[in-house]
CSV table of C-alpha atoms in Angstrom, one decimal:
chain,number,residue,atom,x,y,z
C,1,UNK,CA,-32.0,125.2,-45.8
C,2,UNK,CA,-33.1,128.6,-47.0
C,3,UNK,CA,-36.5,128.6,-48.6
C,4,UNK,CA,-37.8,131.3,-51.0
C,5,UNK,CA,-41.3,131.4,-52.6
C,6,UNK,CA,-44.5,129.5,-52.3
C,7,UNK,CA,-45.8,126.7,-50.1
C,8,UNK,CA,-44.8,124.2,-52.8
C,9,UNK,CA,-41.2,125.2,-52.1
C,10,UNK,CA,-41.8,125.0,-48.4
C,11,UNK,CA,-43.1,121.4,-48.8
C,12,UNK,CA,-40.1,120.6,-51.1
C,13,UNK,CA,-37.7,121.8,-48.4
C,14,UNK,CA,-39.5,119.6,-45.8
C,15,UNK,CA,-39.1,116.7,-48.2
C,16,UNK,CA,-35.3,117.4,-48.6
C,17,UNK,CA,-35.0,117.6,-44.8
C,18,UNK,CA,-36.7,114.3,-44.3
C,19,UNK,CA,-34.7,112.6,-47.0
C,20,UNK,CA,-31.4,113.9,-45.5
C,21,UNK,CA,-32.5,113.1,-42.0
C,22,UNK,CA,-33.0,109.5,-43.1
C,23,UNK,CA,-29.3,109.4,-44.2
C,24,UNK,CA,-28.2,110.7,-40.8
C,25,UNK,CA,-28.0,114.5,-41.4
C,26,UNK,CA,-29.1,116.8,-38.7
C,27,UNK,CA,-30.1,120.5,-38.8
C,28,UNK,CA,-27.6,123.2,-38.0
C,29,UNK,CA,-28.9,126.6,-36.9
C,30,UNK,CA,-25.5,128.2,-37.6
C,31,UNK,CA,-24.3,128.3,-41.3
C,32,UNK,CA,-20.7,128.6,-40.1
C,33,UNK,CA,-21.0,125.1,-38.6
C,34,UNK,CA,-23.0,123.5,-41.4
C,35,UNK,CA,-21.5,120.9,-43.7
C,36,UNK,CA,-24.3,121.4,-46.2
C,37,UNK,CA,-26.3,124.6,-47.1
C,38,UNK,CA,-29.2,124.4,-49.5
C,39,UNK,CA,-31.1,127.3,-51.0
C,40,UNK,CA,-34.6,126.5,-52.4
C,41,UNK,CA,-35.4,129.2,-55.0
C,42,UNK,CA,-38.3,130.9,-56.7
C,43,UNK,CA,-38.3,132.4,-60.2
C,44,UNK,CA,-41.9,133.7,-60.5
C,45,UNK,CA,-40.7,137.3,-60.4
C,46,UNK,CA,-37.4,139.1,-60.7
C,47,UNK,CA,-37.1,140.2,-57.1
C,48,UNK,CA,-36.8,136.6,-55.5
C,49,UNK,CA,-34.0,135.9,-58.0
C,50,UNK,CA,-32.1,139.0,-56.8
C,51,UNK,CA,-32.5,137.9,-53.2
C,52,UNK,CA,-31.1,134.5,-54.1
C,53,UNK,CA,-27.9,135.9,-55.6
C,54,UNK,CA,-27.5,138.3,-52.7
C,55,UNK,CA,-27.7,135.3,-50.3
C,56,UNK,CA,-25.3,133.3,-52.4
C,57,UNK,CA,-22.8,136.2,-52.2
C,58,UNK,CA,-23.0,136.2,-48.4
C,59,UNK,CA,-22.6,132.4,-48.3
C,60,UNK,CA,-19.3,132.6,-50.2
C,61,UNK,CA,-17.3,133.5,-47.1
C,62,UNK,CA,-18.3,130.2,-45.5
C,63,UNK,CA,-17.1,128.3,-48.5
C,64,UNK,CA,-13.8,130.2,-48.5
C,65,UNK,CA,-13.3,129.4,-44.8
C,66,UNK,CA,-14.2,125.7,-45.2
C,67,UNK,CA,-13.7,124.5,-48.8
C,68,UNK,CA,-15.3,121.1,-47.9
C,69,UNK,CA,-18.7,122.8,-47.3
C,70,UNK,CA,-21.3,121.8,-49.9
C,71,UNK,CA,-23.5,124.6,-51.1
C,72,UNK,CA,-26.5,123.7,-53.3
C,73,UNK,CA,-29.2,125.6,-55.1
C,74,UNK,CA,-32.5,124.0,-56.0
C,75,UNK,CA,-36.0,124.9,-57.0
C,76,UNK,CA,-37.5,126.8,-59.9
C,77,UNK,CA,-34.7,129.3,-60.4
C,78,UNK,CA,-32.2,126.5,-60.5
C,79,UNK,CA,-34.2,124.7,-63.0
C,80,UNK,CA,-34.4,127.7,-65.3
C,81,UNK,CA,-30.7,128.7,-65.0
C,82,UNK,CA,-29.0,125.3,-64.8
C,83,UNK,CA,-25.3,125.5,-65.6
C,84,UNK,CA,-25.5,129.3,-65.6
C,85,UNK,CA,-25.9,129.2,-61.8
C,86,UNK,CA,-22.4,127.8,-61.6
C,87,UNK,CA,-21.0,130.4,-63.9
C,88,UNK,CA,-22.5,133.2,-61.9
C,89,UNK,CA,-21.5,131.7,-58.5
C,90,UNK,CA,-18.4,129.6,-58.7
C,91,UNK,CA,-18.5,128.6,-55.1
C,92,UNK,CA,-21.6,126.5,-55.8
C,93,UNK,CA,-21.4,122.7,-55.7
C,94,UNK,CA,-24.9,121.6,-56.7
C,95,UNK,CA,-27.7,122.8,-58.9
C,96,UNK,CA,-31.0,120.8,-59.0
C,97,UNK,CA,-34.6,121.4,-60.1
C,98,UNK,CA,-37.9,120.7,-58.3
C,99,UNK,CA,-38.2,117.3,-59.9
C,100,UNK,CA,-34.9,116.2,-58.2
C,101,UNK,CA,-35.9,117.0,-54.6
C,102,UNK,CA,-36.1,113.3,-53.6
C,103,UNK,CA,-32.6,112.7,-55.1
C,104,UNK,CA,-30.9,115.4,-53.0
C,105,UNK,CA,-29.1,113.0,-50.6
C,106,UNK,CA,-27.7,111.1,-53.6
C,107,UNK,CA,-26.7,114.3,-55.4
C,108,UNK,CA,-24.9,115.6,-52.3
C,109,UNK,CA,-23.1,112.3,-51.8
C,110,UNK,CA,-22.0,112.5,-55.5
C,111,UNK,CA,-20.6,116.0,-54.9
C,112,UNK,CA,-18.7,114.9,-51.8
C,113,UNK,CA,-17.4,111.7,-53.4
C,114,UNK,CA,-16.1,113.2,-56.6
C,115,UNK,CA,-15.4,116.7,-55.4
C,116,UNK,CA,-16.8,118.4,-58.5
C,117,UNK,CA,-20.0,120.4,-59.2
C,118,UNK,CA,-23.2,118.6,-60.2
C,119,UNK,CA,-26.1,119.9,-62.2
C,120,UNK,CA,-29.3,117.9,-62.2
C,121,UNK,CA,-32.3,119.6,-63.9
C,122,UNK,CA,-34.0,116.7,-65.7
C,123,UNK,CA,-37.7,117.5,-65.9
C,124,UNK,CA,-38.4,114.0,-67.1
C,125,UNK,CA,-37.4,112.5,-63.7
C,126,UNK,CA,-40.4,110.3,-62.7
C,127,UNK,CA,-42.0,111.1,-59.3
C,128,UNK,CA,-41.0,108.5,-56.8
C,129,UNK,CA,-43.4,106.0,-55.4
C,130,UNK,CA,-41.8,106.0,-51.9
C,131,UNK,CA,-42.8,109.3,-50.2
C,132,UNK,CA,-40.7,111.1,-47.6
C,133,UNK,CA,-41.4,110.1,-44.0
C,134,UNK,CA,-43.5,112.4,-41.9
C,135,UNK,CA,-41.6,115.1,-40.1
C,136,UNK,CA,-41.6,115.5,-36.3
C,137,UNK,CA,-40.9,118.5,-34.1
C,138,UNK,CA,-37.2,117.7,-33.8
C,139,UNK,CA,-36.9,118.6,-37.5
C,140,UNK,CA,-37.8,122.2,-36.8
C,141,UNK,CA,-41.2,121.8,-38.5
C,142,UNK,CA,-44.5,122.2,-36.6
C,143,UNK,CA,-46.1,118.8,-36.0
C,144,UNK,CA,-49.5,120.5,-35.8
C,145,UNK,CA,-49.8,121.5,-39.5
C,146,UNK,CA,-48.5,119.4,-42.4
C,147,UNK,CA,-48.4,119.9,-46.1
C,148,UNK,CA,-49.1,117.0,-48.5
C,149,UNK,CA,-48.4,117.4,-52.2
C,150,UNK,CA,-51.1,116.0,-54.4
C,151,UNK,CA,-49.7,117.0,-57.8
C,152,UNK,CA,-46.7,118.7,-59.4
C,153,UNK,CA,-46.4,121.0,-62.4
C,154,UNK,CA,-48.8,123.1,-64.3
C,155,UNK,CA,-50.3,122.8,-67.8
C,156,UNK,CA,-52.0,126.2,-68.1
C,157,UNK,CA,-49.2,128.4,-69.6
C,158,UNK,CA,-50.6,131.7,-68.6
C,159,UNK,CA,-48.9,134.4,-70.6
C,160,UNK,CA,-46.7,135.8,-67.8
C,161,UNK,CA,-45.9,132.6,-65.9
C,162,UNK,CA,-42.8,130.5,-66.0
C,163,UNK,CA,-44.0,127.7,-63.7
C,164,UNK,CA,-44.9,125.2,-66.5
C,165,UNK,CA,-41.4,125.6,-67.9
C,166,UNK,CA,-39.6,125.0,-64.6
C,167,UNK,CA,-41.9,122.5,-63.0
C,168,UNK,CA,-43.2,120.7,-66.1
C,169,UNK,CA,-46.8,119.6,-66.9
C,170,UNK,CA,-49.3,118.5,-64.3
C,171,UNK,CA,-48.6,115.1,-62.8
C,172,UNK,CA,-51.0,113.9,-60.1
C,173,UNK,CA,-50.0,111.5,-57.4
C,174,UNK,CA,-52.1,108.4,-57.0
C,175,UNK,CA,-55.0,109.0,-54.6
C,176,UNK,CA,-54.0,106.0,-52.4
C,177,UNK,CA,-50.5,107.4,-52.1
C,178,UNK,CA,-51.8,110.8,-51.1
C,179,UNK,CA,-54.3,109.4,-48.5
C,180,UNK,CA,-51.6,107.2,-47.0
C,181,UNK,CA,-49.4,110.2,-46.4
C,182,UNK,CA,-52.3,112.1,-44.9
C,183,UNK,CA,-52.9,109.2,-42.5
C,184,UNK,CA,-49.2,109.0,-41.7
C,185,UNK,CA,-49.0,112.7,-41.0
C,186,UNK,CA,-52.1,112.6,-38.7
C,187,UNK,CA,-50.7,109.6,-36.9
C,188,UNK,CA,-47.5,111.6,-36.3
C,189,UNK,CA,-49.4,114.4,-34.7
C,190,UNK,CA,-50.6,116.7,-37.5
C,191,UNK,CA,-54.1,118.1,-36.8
C,192,UNK,CA,-54.3,120.2,-39.9
C,193,UNK,CA,-53.4,119.1,-43.4
C,194,UNK,CA,-52.8,121.3,-46.4
C,195,UNK,CA,-53.1,119.6,-49.8
C,196,UNK,CA,-50.8,121.2,-52.3
C,197,UNK,CA,-50.6,121.6,-56.1
C,198,UNK,CA,-50.1,124.4,-58.6
C,199,UNK,CA,-53.7,123.8,-59.6
C,200,UNK,CA,-55.3,121.3,-57.3
C,201,UNK,CA,-58.7,121.7,-59.1
C,202,UNK,CA,-57.5,119.6,-62.0
C,203,UNK,CA,-56.1,116.8,-59.8
C,204,UNK,CA,-56.5,113.4,-61.4
C,205,UNK,CA,-57.3,114.5,-64.9
C,206,UNK,CA,-53.9,113.3,-66.2
C,207,UNK,CA,-54.4,109.8,-64.7
C,208,UNK,CA,-56.9,107.4,-66.3
C,209,UNK,CA,-59.4,106.2,-63.8
C,210,UNK,CA,-58.3,108.5,-61.0
C,211,UNK,CA,-60.8,110.3,-58.7
C,212,UNK,CA,-61.3,114.0,-59.0
C,213,UNK,CA,-60.2,116.5,-56.4
C,214,UNK,CA,-63.6,117.0,-54.8
C,215,UNK,CA,-63.6,113.3,-54.0
C,216,UNK,CA,-60.0,113.3,-52.8
C,217,UNK,CA,-61.0,116.1,-50.4
C,218,UNK,CA,-63.9,114.0,-49.1
C,219,UNK,CA,-61.7,110.9,-48.5
C,220,UNK,CA,-58.9,113.0,-46.8
C,221,UNK,CA,-61.5,114.7,-44.6
C,222,UNK,CA,-62.6,111.3,-43.3
C,223,UNK,CA,-59.2,110.4,-41.9
C,224,UNK,CA,-59.6,109.9,-38.1
C,225,UNK,CA,-58.0,112.5,-36.0
C,226,UNK,CA,-57.8,115.2,-38.7
C,227,UNK,CA,-59.4,118.4,-37.3
C,228,UNK,CA,-58.8,120.7,-40.2
C,229,UNK,CA,-58.3,120.4,-44.0
C,230,UNK,CA,-57.1,123.1,-46.4
C,231,UNK,CA,-55.9,123.2,-50.0
C,232,UNK,CA,-53.9,125.5,-52.3
C,233,UNK,CA,-53.8,126.6,-55.0
C,234,UNK,CA,-57.1,126.8,-57.0
C,235,UNK,CA,-57.5,128.1,-60.5
C,236,UNK,CA,-60.8,130.0,-60.9
C,237,UNK,CA,-61.6,128.5,-64.3
C,238,UNK,CA,-61.5,125.0,-62.8
C,239,UNK,CA,-63.5,125.7,-59.7
C,240,UNK,CA,-66.2,123.0,-60.2
C,241,UNK,CA,-69.7,123.1,-58.6
C,242,UNK,CA,-68.8,119.8,-56.9
C,243,UNK,CA,-65.7,121.2,-55.4
C,244,UNK,CA,-67.5,124.4,-54.2
C,245,UNK,CA,-70.2,122.2,-52.6
C,246,UNK,CA,-67.6,120.5,-50.4
C,247,UNK,CA,-67.4,123.7,-48.4
C,248,UNK,CA,-70.9,123.0,-47.2
C,249,UNK,CA,-70.6,119.3,-46.8
C,250,UNK,CA,-67.2,118.7,-45.1
C,251,UNK,CA,-67.2,119.8,-41.5
C,252,UNK,CA,-63.4,119.9,-41.2
C,253,UNK,CA,-62.8,121.7,-44.5
C,254,UNK,CA,-61.7,125.1,-43.4
C,255,UNK,CA,-63.8,128.1,-44.6
C,256,UNK,CA,-60.7,129.7,-46.2
C,257,UNK,CA,-59.7,129.7,-49.9
C,258,UNK,CA,-56.8,131.2,-51.8
C,259,UNK,CA,-58.2,132.0,-55.3
C,260,UNK,CA,-55.8,134.0,-57.4
C,261,UNK,CA,-57.5,136.7,-59.5
C,262,UNK,CA,-54.4,138.5,-61.0
C,263,UNK,CA,-56.6,141.4,-62.5
C,264,UNK,CA,-60.1,142.8,-62.2
C,265,UNK,CA,-60.2,143.6,-65.9
C,266,UNK,CA,-61.6,141.1,-68.3
C,267,UNK,CA,-59.5,142.6,-71.1
C,268,UNK,CA,-56.3,142.0,-69.1
C,269,UNK,CA,-57.4,138.6,-68.0
C,270,UNK,CA,-57.9,137.6,-71.6
C,271,UNK,CA,-54.4,138.9,-72.5
C,272,UNK,CA,-53.0,136.9,-69.6
C,273,UNK,CA,-54.6,133.7,-70.9
C,274,UNK,CA,-56.4,133.1,-67.6
C,275,UNK,CA,-59.5,131.5,-69.1
C,276,UNK,CA,-62.1,133.4,-67.1
C,277,UNK,CA,-63.7,136.8,-67.0
C,278,UNK,CA,-64.2,139.3,-64.2
C,279,UNK,CA,-67.8,138.4,-64.0
C,280,UNK,CA,-66.9,134.7,-63.9
C,281,UNK,CA,-64.6,135.2,-61.0
C,282,UNK,CA,-67.1,137.2,-59.0
C,283,UNK,CA,-69.8,134.5,-59.6
C,284,UNK,CA,-67.5,131.9,-58.0
C,285,UNK,CA,-67.0,134.2,-55.0
C,286,UNK,CA,-70.8,134.7,-54.8
C,287,UNK,CA,-71.6,131.0,-55.0
C,288,UNK,CA,-69.0,130.1,-52.3
C,289,UNK,CA,-70.3,132.8,-50.0
C,290,UNK,CA,-73.8,131.4,-50.5
C,291,UNK,CA,-72.6,127.9,-49.6
C,292,UNK,CA,-70.3,129.1,-46.7
C,293,UNK,CA,-71.1,132.6,-45.5
C,294,UNK,CA,-68.1,132.8,-43.2
C,295,UNK,CA,-65.6,131.8,-45.8
C,296,UNK,CA,-62.4,134.0,-46.0
C,297,UNK,CA,-60.7,134.7,-49.4
C,298,UNK,CA,-57.2,135.5,-50.3
C,299,UNK,CA,-55.8,136.1,-53.7
C,300,UNK,CA,-52.8,137.1,-55.9
C,301,UNK,CA,-52.9,140.2,-58.1
C,302,UNK,CA,-50.5,141.7,-60.7
C,303,UNK,CA,-50.3,145.4,-61.5
C,304,UNK,CA,-48.8,146.7,-64.7
C,305,UNK,CA,-49.3,143.8,-67.0
C,306,UNK,CA,-48.4,144.9,-70.6
C,307,UNK,CA,-51.1,147.2,-71.9
C,308,UNK,CA,-52.9,147.7,-68.6
C,309,UNK,CA,-54.7,151.0,-68.7
C,310,UNK,CA,-55.8,153.3,-65.9
C,311,UNK,CA,-59.3,151.9,-66.5
C,312,UNK,CA,-58.0,148.3,-66.2
C,313,UNK,CA,-56.4,149.2,-62.9
C,314,UNK,CA,-59.6,150.9,-61.8
C,315,UNK,CA,-61.4,147.6,-62.5
C,316,UNK,CA,-58.9,145.8,-60.3
C,317,UNK,CA,-59.5,148.3,-57.4
C,318,UNK,CA,-63.2,147.9,-57.9
C,319,UNK,CA,-63.1,144.1,-57.8
C,320,UNK,CA,-61.1,144.3,-54.5
C,321,UNK,CA,-63.8,146.6,-53.0
C,322,UNK,CA,-66.5,144.1,-54.1
C,323,UNK,CA,-64.8,141.0,-52.8
C,324,UNK,CA,-63.1,142.5,-49.8
C,325,UNK,CA,-60.3,139.9,-49.5
C,326,UNK,CA,-59.0,139.0,-46.1
C,327,UNK,CA,-55.5,139.2,-47.6
C,328,UNK,CA,-54.0,139.9,-51.0
C,329,UNK,CA,-50.5,139.2,-52.4
C,330,UNK,CA,-49.9,141.9,-55.0
C,331,UNK,CA,-46.8,142.4,-57.2
C,332,UNK,CA,-45.5,144.5,-60.1
C,333,UNK,CA,-45.4,142.7,-63.4
C,334,UNK,CA,-41.9,141.6,-64.5
C,335,UNK,CA,-40.8,139.8,-67.7
C,336,UNK,CA,-39.7,136.3,-67.2
C,337,UNK,CA,-37.6,134.4,-69.7
C,338,UNK,CA,-39.5,132.4,-72.3
C,339,UNK,CA,-43.0,133.5,-71.4
C,340,UNK,CA,-45.3,135.0,-74.0
C,341,UNK,CA,-45.8,138.3,-72.3
C,342,UNK,CA,-42.1,139.1,-72.4
C,343,UNK,CA,-42.7,139.8,-76.1
C,344,UNK,CA,-45.8,142.0,-75.6
C,345,UNK,CA,-45.7,145.6,-76.6
C,346,UNK,CA,-47.1,148.5,-74.5
C,347,UNK,CA,-45.1,147.8,-71.4
C,348,UNK,CA,-46.1,149.8,-68.4
C,349,UNK,CA,-43.4,152.0,-66.9
C,350,UNK,CA,-41.8,151.2,-63.5
C,351,UNK,CA,-43.0,154.5,-62.2
C,352,UNK,CA,-46.6,153.8,-63.1
C,353,UNK,CA,-46.4,150.2,-61.8
C,354,UNK,CA,-45.0,151.5,-58.5
C,355,UNK,CA,-47.7,154.1,-58.1
C,356,UNK,CA,-50.5,151.6,-58.9
C,357,UNK,CA,-49.0,149.0,-56.5
C,358,UNK,CA,-48.8,151.5,-53.7
C,359,UNK,CA,-52.5,152.5,-54.2
C,360,UNK,CA,-53.6,148.9,-54.4
C,361,UNK,CA,-51.7,147.7,-51.3
C,362,UNK,CA,-52.8,150.7,-49.2
C,363,UNK,CA,-56.4,150.0,-50.0
C,364,UNK,CA,-56.0,146.3,-49.3
C,365,UNK,CA,-54.3,147.0,-46.0
C,366,UNK,CA,-57.2,149.0,-44.8
C,367,UNK,CA,-59.7,146.3,-45.9
C,368,UNK,CA,-57.7,143.6,-44.1
C,369,UNK,CA,-57.5,145.7,-41.0
C,370,UNK,CA,-61.2,146.4,-41.1
C,371,UNK,CA,-62.0,142.8,-41.4
C,372,UNK,CA,-59.7,141.9,-38.5
C,373,UNK,CA,-61.1,144.7,-36.4
C,374,UNK,CA,-64.6,143.2,-36.8
C,375,UNK,CA,-63.4,140.2,-34.8
C,376,UNK,CA,-62.4,142.3,-31.7
C,377,UNK,CA,-64.6,141.2,-28.7
C,378,UNK,CA,-65.5,137.9,-30.4
C,379,UNK,CA,-64.2,134.4,-29.4
C,380,UNK,CA,-62.6,132.3,-32.0
C,381,UNK,CA,-61.2,128.8,-32.2
C,382,UNK,CA,-57.4,128.6,-32.6
C,383,UNK,CA,-55.3,125.6,-33.5
C,384,UNK,CA,-52.2,126.3,-31.5
C,385,UNK,CA,-49.0,125.7,-33.5
C,386,UNK,CA,-46.2,126.8,-31.2
C,387,UNK,CA,-44.4,129.7,-29.6
C,388,UNK,CA,-44.6,133.1,-31.2
C,389,UNK,CA,-41.4,134.1,-33.0
C,390,UNK,CA,-41.5,137.6,-31.6
C,391,UNK,CA,-42.7,136.9,-28.0
C,392,UNK,CA,-41.5,133.6,-26.6
C,393,UNK,CA,-44.0,133.8,-23.7
C,394,UNK,CA,-46.8,133.8,-26.2
C,395,UNK,CA,-48.3,131.0,-28.3
C,396,UNK,CA,-49.4,131.4,-31.9
C,397,UNK,CA,-52.0,129.7,-34.0
C,398,UNK,CA,-54.6,130.1,-36.7
C,399,UNK,CA,-58.3,130.4,-36.9
C,400,UNK,CA,-60.2,128.2,-39.4
C,401,UNK,CA,-60.2,131.3,-41.7
C,402,UNK,CA,-56.4,131.3,-41.6
C,403,UNK,CA,-55.9,134.4,-39.4
C,404,UNK,CA,-52.9,134.4,-37.1
C,405,UNK,CA,-53.7,134.8,-33.4
C,406,UNK,CA,-51.2,135.4,-30.6
C,407,UNK,CA,-52.0,135.0,-26.9
C,408,UNK,CA,-50.2,134.3,-23.7
C,409,UNK,CA,-49.9,130.7,-22.8
C,410,UNK,CA,-47.3,128.0,-22.2
C,411,UNK,CA,-46.0,125.1,-24.3
C,412,UNK,CA,-48.7,122.7,-23.1
C,413,UNK,CA,-51.1,124.5,-25.4
C,414,UNK,CA,-49.4,123.3,-28.6
C,415,UNK,CA,-51.6,121.1,-30.6
C,416,UNK,CA,-54.8,122.1,-28.8
C,417,UNK,CA,-57.9,123.8,-30.2
C,418,UNK,CA,-58.1,126.9,-27.9
C,419,UNK,CA,-61.0,129.3,-27.5
C,420,UNK,CA,-59.5,132.8,-27.6
C,421,UNK,CA,-61.2,136.1,-27.1
C,422,UNK,CA,-59.8,138.7,-29.6
C,423,UNK,CA,-58.7,141.9,-27.8
C,424,UNK,CA,-56.6,143.7,-30.5
C,425,UNK,CA,-56.5,143.6,-34.3
C,426,UNK,CA,-53.6,144.5,-36.6
C,427,UNK,CA,-53.1,144.3,-40.4
C,428,UNK,CA,-51.4,140.9,-40.3
C,429,UNK,CA,-52.5,139.3,-37.0
C,430,UNK,CA,-54.8,139.3,-34.0
C,431,UNK,CA,-54.0,139.3,-30.3
C,432,UNK,CA,-56.2,137.8,-27.7
C,433,UNK,CA,-56.5,135.9,-24.4
C,434,UNK,CA,-57.8,132.4,-23.6
C,435,UNK,CA,-61.6,132.6,-23.0
C,436,UNK,CA,-62.6,131.6,-19.5
């Protein structure tokens, strides 16, 4: 399974893997030996789409060598393109949307049984009541951290965003179902749970009588054996006082929050349809830092939204200086099919967008490095997840503020909370040694 995009897609890939494993499928590390190859796609920007078609082009040779191989494409891009995916890549056998994730084994069997392509992009497919079983280490997924989806879809319709069109409106899972999965994941060995949704802050509002997200957090935080709790993604306009207060009341709620800002200009935020102002965003940051002074923030930002002026961009740079994010995911604006901003005038040139993105990313890299360097010489608590990908003799894990730490240790450390003294800091990670 090749996964592009956000943590929602990562969670969907885990669910597909679990569903397939329940039917007797095993993971192949070599695509040349696989009987099934799945590509889980993203369509939030143009670049991920280009990467998908490039990958599909490379996969064609496996299909030509073994015609019985089944190749499927799922996720947001598949939902948006539908039948067109088959027209652009005639070696595809299966196209399915995010709402069809739990039906993947049935869809694959249909392809194999009838030997003809299948397209399944019905957004009205109801969410299943029976959730995928927890994954263990044999599935290639860390048992230490687990993602649990609390809701699907989005109802915000920001001017630039295609997500509501490809994932449908917000649909919350029943709280008892979510909590049962959290308990099962912890029982299977997970020590950190990440609650997922496109906008978790509005959890429960689509279900009569359902609890709100702040209360769901409280209940999840009480699950015995759960050391750490996180959630993504939050919308600033829906960050309630009750939810913010949980950072001061729940001991195992990590002091780390991803809070997309998109722009530091109120004028641009209004054009985007974000529903908050620059001042409103900064007030949320200020309140959270008052409640939890050690909280770490990450965000998303778009440069070059239609009509963005040099002053608008300067406002974004200024906001970044004020907040000093621990990390920032920044991108050039790109038109997406069907969204309102695709029809906006005053498009910013590629040259200008590229220049602004370079400036923004350079400044954020320095801020991130500075914040990481401030940890050198300090001891931090690290939840050890497994071997480092680059150095097999090292273990890797995360601090409660979601910073990656690498240090020399053996496999027995996996799943532990280790006290590590930070010795070196880089832009994307920290290096240390177990504290004696």
